[in-house]
Coordinates of C-alpha atoms in Angstrom, one line a residue:
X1 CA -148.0 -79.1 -202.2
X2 CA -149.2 -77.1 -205.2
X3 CA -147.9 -78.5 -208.6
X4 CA -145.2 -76.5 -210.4
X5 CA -143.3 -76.6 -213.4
X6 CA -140.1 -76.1 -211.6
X7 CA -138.1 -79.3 -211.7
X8 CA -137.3 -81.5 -208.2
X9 CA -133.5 -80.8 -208.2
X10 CA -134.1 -76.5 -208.8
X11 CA -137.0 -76.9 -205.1
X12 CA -133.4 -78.8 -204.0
X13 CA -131.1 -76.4 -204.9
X14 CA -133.8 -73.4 -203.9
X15 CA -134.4 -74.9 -200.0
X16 CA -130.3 -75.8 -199.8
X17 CA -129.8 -72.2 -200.5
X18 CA -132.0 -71.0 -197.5
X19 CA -129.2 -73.2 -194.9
X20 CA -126.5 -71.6 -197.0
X21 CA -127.7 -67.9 -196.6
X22 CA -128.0 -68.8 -193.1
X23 CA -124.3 -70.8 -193.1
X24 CA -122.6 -67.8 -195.0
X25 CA -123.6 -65.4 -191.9
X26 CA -121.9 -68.3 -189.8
X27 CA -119.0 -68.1 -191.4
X28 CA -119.1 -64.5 -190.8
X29 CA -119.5 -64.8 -187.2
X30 CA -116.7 -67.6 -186.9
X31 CA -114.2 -65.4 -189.0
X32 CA -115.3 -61.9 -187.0
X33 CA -113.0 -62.0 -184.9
X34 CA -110.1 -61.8 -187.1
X35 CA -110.9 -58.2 -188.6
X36 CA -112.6 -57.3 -184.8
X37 CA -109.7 -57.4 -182.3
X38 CA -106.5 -55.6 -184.3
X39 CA -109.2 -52.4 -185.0
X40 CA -110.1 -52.4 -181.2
X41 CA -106.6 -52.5 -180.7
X42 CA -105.4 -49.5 -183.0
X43 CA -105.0 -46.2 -181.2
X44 CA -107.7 -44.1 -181.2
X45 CA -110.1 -46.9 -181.0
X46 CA -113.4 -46.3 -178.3
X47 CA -112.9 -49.4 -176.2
X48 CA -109.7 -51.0 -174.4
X49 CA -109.0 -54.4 -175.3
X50 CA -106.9 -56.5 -173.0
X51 CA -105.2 -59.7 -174.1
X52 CA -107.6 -61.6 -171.9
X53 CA -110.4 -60.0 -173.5
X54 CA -109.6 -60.6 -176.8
X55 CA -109.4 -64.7 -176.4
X56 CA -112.8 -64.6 -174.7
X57 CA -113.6 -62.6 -177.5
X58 CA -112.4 -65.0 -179.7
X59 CA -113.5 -68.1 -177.9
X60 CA -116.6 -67.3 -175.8
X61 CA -119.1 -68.6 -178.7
X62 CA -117.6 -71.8 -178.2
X63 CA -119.4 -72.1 -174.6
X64 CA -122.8 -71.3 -175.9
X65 CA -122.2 -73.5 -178.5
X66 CA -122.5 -75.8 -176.5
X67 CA -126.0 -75.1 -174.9
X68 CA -127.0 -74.1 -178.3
X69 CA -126.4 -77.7 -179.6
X70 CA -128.7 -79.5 -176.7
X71 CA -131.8 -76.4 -177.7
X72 CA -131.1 -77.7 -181.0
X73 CA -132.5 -81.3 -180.4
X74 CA -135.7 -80.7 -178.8
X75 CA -136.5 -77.7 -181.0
X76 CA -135.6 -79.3 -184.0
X77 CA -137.7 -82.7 -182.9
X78 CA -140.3 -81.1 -181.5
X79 CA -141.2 -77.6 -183.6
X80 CA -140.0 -78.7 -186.1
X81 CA -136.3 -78.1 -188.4
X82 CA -138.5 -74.8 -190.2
X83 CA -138.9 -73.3 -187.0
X84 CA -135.5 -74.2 -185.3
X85 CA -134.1 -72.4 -188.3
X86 CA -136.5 -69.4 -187.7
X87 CA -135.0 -69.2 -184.7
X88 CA -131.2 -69.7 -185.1
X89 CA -131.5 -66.7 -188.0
X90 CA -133.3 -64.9 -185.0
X91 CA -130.3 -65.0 -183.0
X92 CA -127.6 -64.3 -185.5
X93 CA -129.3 -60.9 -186.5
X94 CA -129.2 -60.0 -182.5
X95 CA -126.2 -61.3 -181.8
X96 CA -125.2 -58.6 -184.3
X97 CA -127.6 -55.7 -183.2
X98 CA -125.8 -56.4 -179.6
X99 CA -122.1 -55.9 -181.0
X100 CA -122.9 -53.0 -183.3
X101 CA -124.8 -50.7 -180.6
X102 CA -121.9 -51.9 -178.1
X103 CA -120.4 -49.6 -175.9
X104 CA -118.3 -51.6 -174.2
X105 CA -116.1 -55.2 -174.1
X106 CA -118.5 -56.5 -171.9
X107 CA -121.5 -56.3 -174.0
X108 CA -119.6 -56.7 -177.2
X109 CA -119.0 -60.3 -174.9
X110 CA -122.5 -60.9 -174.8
X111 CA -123.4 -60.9 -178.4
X112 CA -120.2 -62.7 -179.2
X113 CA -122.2 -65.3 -176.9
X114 CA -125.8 -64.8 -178.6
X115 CA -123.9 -65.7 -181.8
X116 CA -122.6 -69.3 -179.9
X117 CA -125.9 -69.8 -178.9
X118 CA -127.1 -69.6 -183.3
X119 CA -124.3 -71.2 -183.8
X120 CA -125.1 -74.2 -181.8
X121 CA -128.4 -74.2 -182.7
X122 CA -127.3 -74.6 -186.4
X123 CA -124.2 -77.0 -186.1
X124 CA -126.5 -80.2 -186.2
X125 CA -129.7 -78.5 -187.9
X126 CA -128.1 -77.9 -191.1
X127 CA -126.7 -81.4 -192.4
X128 CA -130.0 -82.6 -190.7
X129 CA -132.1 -79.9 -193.2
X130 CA -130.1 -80.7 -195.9
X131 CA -129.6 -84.6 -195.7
X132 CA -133.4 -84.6 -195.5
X133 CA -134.3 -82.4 -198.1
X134 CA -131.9 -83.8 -201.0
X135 CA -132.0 -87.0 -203.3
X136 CA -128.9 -89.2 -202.6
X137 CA -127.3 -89.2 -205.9
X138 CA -126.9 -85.5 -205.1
X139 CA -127.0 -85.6 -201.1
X140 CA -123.0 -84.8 -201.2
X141 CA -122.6 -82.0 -203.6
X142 CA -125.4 -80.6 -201.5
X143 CA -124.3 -81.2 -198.2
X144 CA -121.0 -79.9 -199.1
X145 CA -122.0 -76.5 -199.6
X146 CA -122.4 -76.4 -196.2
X147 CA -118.4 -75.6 -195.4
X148 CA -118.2 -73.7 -199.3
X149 CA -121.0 -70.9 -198.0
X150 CA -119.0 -71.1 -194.8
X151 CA -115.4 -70.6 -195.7
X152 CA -116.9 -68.1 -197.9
X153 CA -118.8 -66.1 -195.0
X154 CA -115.1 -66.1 -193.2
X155 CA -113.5 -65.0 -196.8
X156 CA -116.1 -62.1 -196.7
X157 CA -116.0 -60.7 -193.3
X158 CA -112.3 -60.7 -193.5
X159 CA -112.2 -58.7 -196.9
X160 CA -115.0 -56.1 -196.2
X161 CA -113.3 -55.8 -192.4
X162 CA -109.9 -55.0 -194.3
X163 CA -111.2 -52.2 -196.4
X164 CA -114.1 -50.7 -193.6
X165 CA -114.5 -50.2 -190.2
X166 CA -115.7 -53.4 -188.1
X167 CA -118.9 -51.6 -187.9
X168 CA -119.9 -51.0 -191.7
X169 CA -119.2 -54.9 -191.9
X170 CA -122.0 -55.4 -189.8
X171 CA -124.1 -53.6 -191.7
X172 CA -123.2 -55.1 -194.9
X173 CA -123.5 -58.7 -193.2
X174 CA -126.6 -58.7 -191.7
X175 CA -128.3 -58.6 -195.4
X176 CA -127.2 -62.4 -195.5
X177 CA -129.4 -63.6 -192.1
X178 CA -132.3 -61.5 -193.6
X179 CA -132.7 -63.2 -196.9
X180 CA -132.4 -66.1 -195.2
X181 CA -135.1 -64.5 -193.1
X182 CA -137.4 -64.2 -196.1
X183 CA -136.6 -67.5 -198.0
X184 CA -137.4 -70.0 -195.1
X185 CA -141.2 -68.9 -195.1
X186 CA -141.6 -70.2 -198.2
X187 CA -139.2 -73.8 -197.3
X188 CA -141.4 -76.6 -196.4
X189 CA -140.7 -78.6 -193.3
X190 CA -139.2 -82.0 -194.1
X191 CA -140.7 -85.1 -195.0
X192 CA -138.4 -87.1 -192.2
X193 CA -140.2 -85.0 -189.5
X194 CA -143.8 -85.2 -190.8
X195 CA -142.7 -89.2 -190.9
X196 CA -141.2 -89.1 -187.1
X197 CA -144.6 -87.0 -186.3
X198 CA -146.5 -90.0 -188.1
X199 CA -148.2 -87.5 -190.3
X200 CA -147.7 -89.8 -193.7
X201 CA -149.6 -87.8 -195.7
X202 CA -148.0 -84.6 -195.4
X203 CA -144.5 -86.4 -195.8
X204 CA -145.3 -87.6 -199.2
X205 CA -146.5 -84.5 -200.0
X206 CA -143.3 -82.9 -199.4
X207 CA -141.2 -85.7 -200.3
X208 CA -142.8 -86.0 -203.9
X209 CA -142.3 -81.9 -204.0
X210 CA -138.7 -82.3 -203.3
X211 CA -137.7 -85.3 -205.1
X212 CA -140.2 -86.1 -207.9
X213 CA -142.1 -89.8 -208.6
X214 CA -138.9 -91.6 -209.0
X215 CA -137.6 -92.1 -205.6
X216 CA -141.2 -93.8 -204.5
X217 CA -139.1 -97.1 -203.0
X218 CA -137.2 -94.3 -200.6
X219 CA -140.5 -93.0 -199.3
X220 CA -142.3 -95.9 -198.6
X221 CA -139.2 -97.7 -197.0
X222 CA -138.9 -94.5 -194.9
X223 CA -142.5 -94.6 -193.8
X224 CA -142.8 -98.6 -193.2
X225 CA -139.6 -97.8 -191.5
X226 CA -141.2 -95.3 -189.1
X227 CA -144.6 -96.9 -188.2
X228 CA -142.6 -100.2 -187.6
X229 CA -140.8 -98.4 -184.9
X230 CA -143.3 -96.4 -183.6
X231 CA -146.0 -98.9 -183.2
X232 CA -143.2 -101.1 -181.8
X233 CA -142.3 -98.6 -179.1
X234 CA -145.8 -98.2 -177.9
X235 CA -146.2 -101.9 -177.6
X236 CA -142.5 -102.4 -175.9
X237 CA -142.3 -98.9 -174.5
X238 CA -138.6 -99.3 -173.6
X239 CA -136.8 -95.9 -173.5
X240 CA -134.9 -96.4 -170.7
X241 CA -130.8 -94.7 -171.2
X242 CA -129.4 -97.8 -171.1
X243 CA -130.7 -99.7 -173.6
X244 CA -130.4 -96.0 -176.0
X245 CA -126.8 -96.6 -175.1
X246 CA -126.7 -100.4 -176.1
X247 CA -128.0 -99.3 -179.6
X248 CA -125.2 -99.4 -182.7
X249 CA -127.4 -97.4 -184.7
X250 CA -127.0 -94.5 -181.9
X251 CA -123.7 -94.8 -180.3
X252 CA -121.3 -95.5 -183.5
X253 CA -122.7 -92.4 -185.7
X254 CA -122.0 -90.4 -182.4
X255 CA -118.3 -91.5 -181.7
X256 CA -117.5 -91.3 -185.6
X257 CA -118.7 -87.7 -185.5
X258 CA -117.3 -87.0 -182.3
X259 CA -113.8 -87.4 -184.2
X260 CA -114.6 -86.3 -187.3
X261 CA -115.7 -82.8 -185.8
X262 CA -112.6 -82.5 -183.8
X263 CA -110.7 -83.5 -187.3
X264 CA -112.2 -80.3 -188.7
X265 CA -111.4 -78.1 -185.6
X266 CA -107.3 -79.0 -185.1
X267 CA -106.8 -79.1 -188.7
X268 CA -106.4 -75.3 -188.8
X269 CA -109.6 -73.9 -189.6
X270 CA -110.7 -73.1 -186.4
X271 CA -107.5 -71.4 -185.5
X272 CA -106.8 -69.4 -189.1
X273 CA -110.3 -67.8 -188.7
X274 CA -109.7 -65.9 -185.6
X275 CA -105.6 -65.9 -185.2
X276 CA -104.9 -65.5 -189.2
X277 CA -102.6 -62.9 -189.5
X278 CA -101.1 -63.5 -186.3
X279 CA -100.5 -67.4 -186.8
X280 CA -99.3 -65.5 -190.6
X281 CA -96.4 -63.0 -189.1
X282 CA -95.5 -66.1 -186.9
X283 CA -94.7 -68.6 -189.7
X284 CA -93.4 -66.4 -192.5
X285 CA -92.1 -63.4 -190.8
X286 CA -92.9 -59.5 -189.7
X287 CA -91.9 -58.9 -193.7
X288 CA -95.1 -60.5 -195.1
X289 CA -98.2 -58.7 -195.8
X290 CA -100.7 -60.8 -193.4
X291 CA -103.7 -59.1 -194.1
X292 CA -103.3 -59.6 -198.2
X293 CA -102.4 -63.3 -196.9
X294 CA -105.3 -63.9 -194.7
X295 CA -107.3 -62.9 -197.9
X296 CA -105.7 -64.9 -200.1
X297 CA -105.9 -68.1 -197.9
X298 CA -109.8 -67.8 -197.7
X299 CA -110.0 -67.5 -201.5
X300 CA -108.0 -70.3 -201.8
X301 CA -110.0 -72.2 -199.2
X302 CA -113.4 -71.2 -201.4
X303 CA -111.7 -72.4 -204.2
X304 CA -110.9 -75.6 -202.6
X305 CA -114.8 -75.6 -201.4
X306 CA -115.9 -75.3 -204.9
X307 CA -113.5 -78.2 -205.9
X308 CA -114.7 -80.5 -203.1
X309 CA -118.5 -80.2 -204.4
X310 CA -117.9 -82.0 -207.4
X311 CA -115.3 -84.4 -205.7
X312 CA -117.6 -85.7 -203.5
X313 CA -119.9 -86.9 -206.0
X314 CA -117.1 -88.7 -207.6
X315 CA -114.9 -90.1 -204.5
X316 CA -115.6 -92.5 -201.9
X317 CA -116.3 -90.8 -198.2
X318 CA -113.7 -93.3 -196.5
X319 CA -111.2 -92.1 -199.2
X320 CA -111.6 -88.1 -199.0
X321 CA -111.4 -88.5 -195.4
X322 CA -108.2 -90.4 -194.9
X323 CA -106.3 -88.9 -197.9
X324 CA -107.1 -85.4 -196.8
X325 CA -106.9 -86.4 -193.3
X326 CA -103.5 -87.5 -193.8
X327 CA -102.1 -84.7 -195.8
X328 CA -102.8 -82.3 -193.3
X329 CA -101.4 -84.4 -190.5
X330 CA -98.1 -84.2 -192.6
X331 CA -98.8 -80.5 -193.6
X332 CA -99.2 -79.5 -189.9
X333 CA -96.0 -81.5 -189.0
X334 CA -94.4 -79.9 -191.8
X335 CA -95.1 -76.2 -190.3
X336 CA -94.0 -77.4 -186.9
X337 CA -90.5 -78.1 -187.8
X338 CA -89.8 -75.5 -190.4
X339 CA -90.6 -72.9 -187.6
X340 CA -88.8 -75.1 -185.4
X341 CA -85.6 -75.2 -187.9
X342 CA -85.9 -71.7 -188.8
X343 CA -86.0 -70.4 -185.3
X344 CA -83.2 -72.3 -183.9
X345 CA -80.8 -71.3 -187.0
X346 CA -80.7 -74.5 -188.7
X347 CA -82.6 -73.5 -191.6
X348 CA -80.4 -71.0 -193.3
X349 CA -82.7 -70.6 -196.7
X350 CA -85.7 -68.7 -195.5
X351 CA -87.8 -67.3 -198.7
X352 CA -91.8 -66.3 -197.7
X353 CA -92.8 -68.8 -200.1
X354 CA -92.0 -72.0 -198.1
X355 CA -94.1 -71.2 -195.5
X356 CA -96.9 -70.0 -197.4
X357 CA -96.8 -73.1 -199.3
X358 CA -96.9 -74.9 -196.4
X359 CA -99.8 -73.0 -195.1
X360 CA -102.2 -73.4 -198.7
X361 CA -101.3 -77.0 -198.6
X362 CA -102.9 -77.3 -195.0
X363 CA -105.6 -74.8 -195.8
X364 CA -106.2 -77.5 -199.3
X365 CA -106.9 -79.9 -196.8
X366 CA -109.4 -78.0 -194.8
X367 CA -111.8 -76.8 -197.7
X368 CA -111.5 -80.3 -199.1
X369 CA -111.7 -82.9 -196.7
X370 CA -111.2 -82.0 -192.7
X371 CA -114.0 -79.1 -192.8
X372 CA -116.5 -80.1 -195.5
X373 CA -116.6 -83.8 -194.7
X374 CA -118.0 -83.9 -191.0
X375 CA -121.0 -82.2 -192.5
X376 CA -121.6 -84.5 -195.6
X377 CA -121.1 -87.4 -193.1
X378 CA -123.3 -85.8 -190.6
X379 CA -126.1 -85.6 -193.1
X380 CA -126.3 -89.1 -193.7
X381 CA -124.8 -91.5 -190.9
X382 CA -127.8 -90.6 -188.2
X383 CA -131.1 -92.8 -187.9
X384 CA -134.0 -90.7 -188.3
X385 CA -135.0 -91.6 -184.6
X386 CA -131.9 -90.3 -182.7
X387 CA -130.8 -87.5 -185.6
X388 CA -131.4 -84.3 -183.6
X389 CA -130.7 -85.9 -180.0
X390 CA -127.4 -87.7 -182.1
X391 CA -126.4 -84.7 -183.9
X392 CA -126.7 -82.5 -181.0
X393 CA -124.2 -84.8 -178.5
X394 CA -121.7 -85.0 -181.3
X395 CA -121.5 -81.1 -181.9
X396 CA -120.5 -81.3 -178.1
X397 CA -116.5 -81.9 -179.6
X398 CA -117.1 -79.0 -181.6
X399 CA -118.1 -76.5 -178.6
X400 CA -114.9 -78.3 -176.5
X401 CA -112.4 -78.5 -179.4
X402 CA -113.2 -74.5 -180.4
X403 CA -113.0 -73.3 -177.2
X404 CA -109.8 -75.4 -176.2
X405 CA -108.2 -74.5 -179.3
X406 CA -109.1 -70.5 -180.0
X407 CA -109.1 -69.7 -175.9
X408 CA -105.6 -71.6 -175.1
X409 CA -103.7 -71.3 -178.3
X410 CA -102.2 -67.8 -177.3
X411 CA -100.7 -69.3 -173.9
X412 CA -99.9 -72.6 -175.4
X413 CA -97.7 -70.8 -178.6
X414 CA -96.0 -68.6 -175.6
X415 CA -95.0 -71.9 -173.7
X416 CA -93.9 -74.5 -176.2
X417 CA -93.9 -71.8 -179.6
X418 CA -95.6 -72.7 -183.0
X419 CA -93.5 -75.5 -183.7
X420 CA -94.5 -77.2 -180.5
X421 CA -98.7 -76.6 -181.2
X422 CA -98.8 -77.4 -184.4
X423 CA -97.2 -81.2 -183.0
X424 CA -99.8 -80.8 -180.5
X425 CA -102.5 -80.7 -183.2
X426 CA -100.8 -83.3 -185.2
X427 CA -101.1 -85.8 -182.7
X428 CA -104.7 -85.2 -181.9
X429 CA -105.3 -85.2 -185.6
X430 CA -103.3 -88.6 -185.9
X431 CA -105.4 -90.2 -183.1
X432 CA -109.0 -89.1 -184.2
X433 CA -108.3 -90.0 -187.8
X434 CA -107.4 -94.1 -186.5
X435 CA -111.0 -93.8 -184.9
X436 CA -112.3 -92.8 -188.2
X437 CA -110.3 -95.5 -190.3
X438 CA -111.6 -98.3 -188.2
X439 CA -115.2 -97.4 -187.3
X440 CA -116.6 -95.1 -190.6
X441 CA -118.5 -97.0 -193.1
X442 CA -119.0 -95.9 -197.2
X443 CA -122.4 -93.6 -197.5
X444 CA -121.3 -92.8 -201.0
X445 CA -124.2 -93.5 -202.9
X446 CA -126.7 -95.4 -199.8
X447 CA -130.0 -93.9 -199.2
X448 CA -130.1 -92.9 -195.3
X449 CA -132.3 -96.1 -194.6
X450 CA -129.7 -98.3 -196.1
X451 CA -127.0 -96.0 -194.0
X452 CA -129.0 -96.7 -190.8
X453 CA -129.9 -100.5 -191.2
X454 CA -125.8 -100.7 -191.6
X455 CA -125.2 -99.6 -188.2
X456 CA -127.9 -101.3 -187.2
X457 CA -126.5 -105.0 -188.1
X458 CA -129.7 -105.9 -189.6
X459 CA -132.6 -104.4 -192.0
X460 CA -136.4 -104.8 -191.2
X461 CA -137.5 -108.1 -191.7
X462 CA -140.6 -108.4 -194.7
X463 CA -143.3 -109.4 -192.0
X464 CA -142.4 -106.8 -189.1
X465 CA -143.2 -104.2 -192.3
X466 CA -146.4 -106.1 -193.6
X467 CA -147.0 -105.9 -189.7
X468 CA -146.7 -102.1 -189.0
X469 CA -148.5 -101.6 -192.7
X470 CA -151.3 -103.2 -191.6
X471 CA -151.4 -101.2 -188.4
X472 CA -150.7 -98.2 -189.9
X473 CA -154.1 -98.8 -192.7
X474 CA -156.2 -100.0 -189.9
X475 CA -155.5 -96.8 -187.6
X476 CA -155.9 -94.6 -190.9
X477 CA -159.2 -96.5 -191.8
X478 CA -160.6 -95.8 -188.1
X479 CA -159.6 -92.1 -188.2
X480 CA -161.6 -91.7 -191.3
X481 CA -164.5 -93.2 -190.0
X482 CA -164.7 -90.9 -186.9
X483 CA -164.4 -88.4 -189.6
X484 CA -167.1 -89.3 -191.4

């Protein structure tokens, strides 16, 4: 890489802002929904919506998601993370061209489903970009901007959609995808895939762009790391599922995250980004201005966002997680029974603000701990040898929680109410945060070679390194010689 006078943490902050461009439009897609189906339902509007078609509307993405996430792994480990996130910007500014030139539910559908499929693709790319790209003393800040840039694509789409046509907000938000566009040609691919790829060279190139001289111990142990394996694999050659399976280091990072994800989706966020102002009327009343509500929330959930960056530099992951975790397990049963009480008459004292209280302290927990965390964690808990094929099977309880929660929480809310969903979600938030207690260890602070020989019960041993150095100089000596 060409020398530069800009400092190491400013090429950080420069290639972090490519994923966010690209995790604002996200949000946008996520929260689309929101301002979409009660213009398509206002008289006068050019296409019929159905209830049915609305919640496929709403939850559709979550099935492409799904295939998205498995593209994600071979692209990603393969090509490349530069050109997996060429091509999940790709399909965000189609997904968009689809919807906009729509002329009717069914192909508005189908773009709703080219978004799933970017969606997918990005899911396990970005904390993988991210966690690569950034120094660990400020790996969490960074990483955290993931679910800032997206709570603030949702706060966007739902302002602009409450002031202009669904239409015009297209406009406006494709500009986000298309920076994006333009920034990532000049993002260098990470030094963990030119290290995976055995191309040493080029990864301390681009590990010394990004992080300076001062983090030479990271580098190296990251590259003895990776020959060790690799020439270990070519003399074993072992890769049968099995004994993948048997591995700590690949099935523990994958059931934490399983949980953690599904943490993020029944907390609320999932289900306040398309049902806002309906979940809004429901809990405070008809009298209540939902729209100027569902506005407020996402400020206060980018506020939140904001808050969490610094937090996470200061608090333990294992801390953030359970604290939050259990706040909006009390928040959520909270809601539950003061619907519950109000509808059945036994709560005489009604004022708007109780429920919107109750609301904002849910929504606190969302932007600071059940949204933001999954993705810090993400970043760092994976081994560089199963991180896309890892972080793709994890997003699976993403794809499954969305869809179950955005396609079924209409029918569910007409057969047991509010009061009985939101215990619904409180017990699946109850059980997924004891998985977490018992099997998440502290990142806080670890390099992801540290992180990984955690899992993995046991760190390289000093001769099996010596071993694969040797190896690697001696293949590296050879390969200069046929050179020459």
């Amino acid at each position: 890489m060409s020398k530069s006078r800009i400092s190491p943490f400013w090429r950080q902050c420069f290639v972090t802002a490519t994923v966010c461009f690209t995790t604002i439009g996200q949000g946008a897609v996520v929260g689309f929904p929101a301002i979409l189906l009660p213009q398509l339902k206002e008289k006068g509007s050019d296409l019929t919506l159905t209830e049915e078609a609305g919640s496929w509307i709403a939850s559709v993405s979550a099935i492409t998601l799904l295939l998205g996430s498995f593209m994600a792994s071979p692209i990603q480990g393969r090509l490349g993370r530069k050109i997996a996130h060429f091509v999940v910007i790709l399909h965000i500014l189609v997904g968009w061209l689809v919807i906009i030139l729509a002329k009717s539910i069914e192909v508005m559908i189908i773009g709703r489903i080219i978004h799933g499929m970017s969606f997918g693709l990005m899911l396990p790319l970005r904390s993988v970009l991210i966690g690569e790209y950034t120094s660990p003393k400020n790996r969490g800040a960074f990483l955290t901007t993931i679910s800032v840039t997206q709570a603030f694509g949702v706060l966007l789409v739902h302002l602009i959609g409450s002031c202009v046509s669904w239409q015009k907000t297209i406009l406006i938000l494709l500009s986000f995808p298309l920076a994006s566009l333009l920034m990532t040609f000049y993002t260098p691919e990470t030094p963990s895939w030119y290290a995976d790829k055995g191309r040493y060279e080029q990864c301390r190139q681009v590990f010394r762009w990004l992080r300076g001289n001062e983090e030479e111990a990271e580098l190296e142990a990251m590259i003895n790391a990776r020959a060790f394996k690799s020439d270990k694999t070519e003399i074993a050659n072992c890769k049968d599922v099995v004994t993948l399976i048997k591995k700590k280091e690949f099935y523990k990072p994958i059931v934490i995250m399983v949980h953690s994800y599904l943490m993020g989706v029944f907390s609320g966020g999932a289900l306040m980004s398309c049902y806002s102002t309906t979940i809004i009327t429901l809990i405070a009343g008809p009298e209540v201005d939902a729209h100027f509500w569902m506005v407020a929330l996402d400020a206060q959930r980018n506020i939140s966002n904001i808050i969490a960056v610094y937090v996470v530099n200061k608090v333990k992951r294992r801390t953030m997680m359970l604290s939050t975790g259990s706040l909006c397990i009390l928040s959520s049963i909270a809601i539950a029974g003061y619907v519950y009480a109000k509808n059945t008459g036994m709560l005489t004292y009604t004022a708007s603000w109780i429920p919107i209280l109750l609301i904002n302290v849910q929504f606190f927990t969302v932007a600071v701990g059940m949204v933001c965390l999954p993705y810090v964690i993400a970043g760092e808990i994976f081994p560089l040898e199963y991180r896309s094929l890892g972080g793709s099977i994890s997003i699976v309880s993403i794809a499954c929680g969305y869809f179950i929660v955005t396609k079924t929480f209409p029918a569910l809310e007409g057969a047991i109410g509010l009061h009985g969903a939101y215990t619904v979600y409180a017990a699946v938030l109850s059980y997924n945060l004891f998985v977490i207690w018992a099997l998440l260890p502290e990142t806080k602070d670890r390099t992801l070679q540290e992180i990984e020989e955690h899992f993995r019960g046991k760190s390289l041993r000093a001769e099996d390194i010596e071993v694969s150095q040797s190896l690697k100089n001696n293949k590296e000596n050879v390969e200069k010689a046929i050179s020459l």
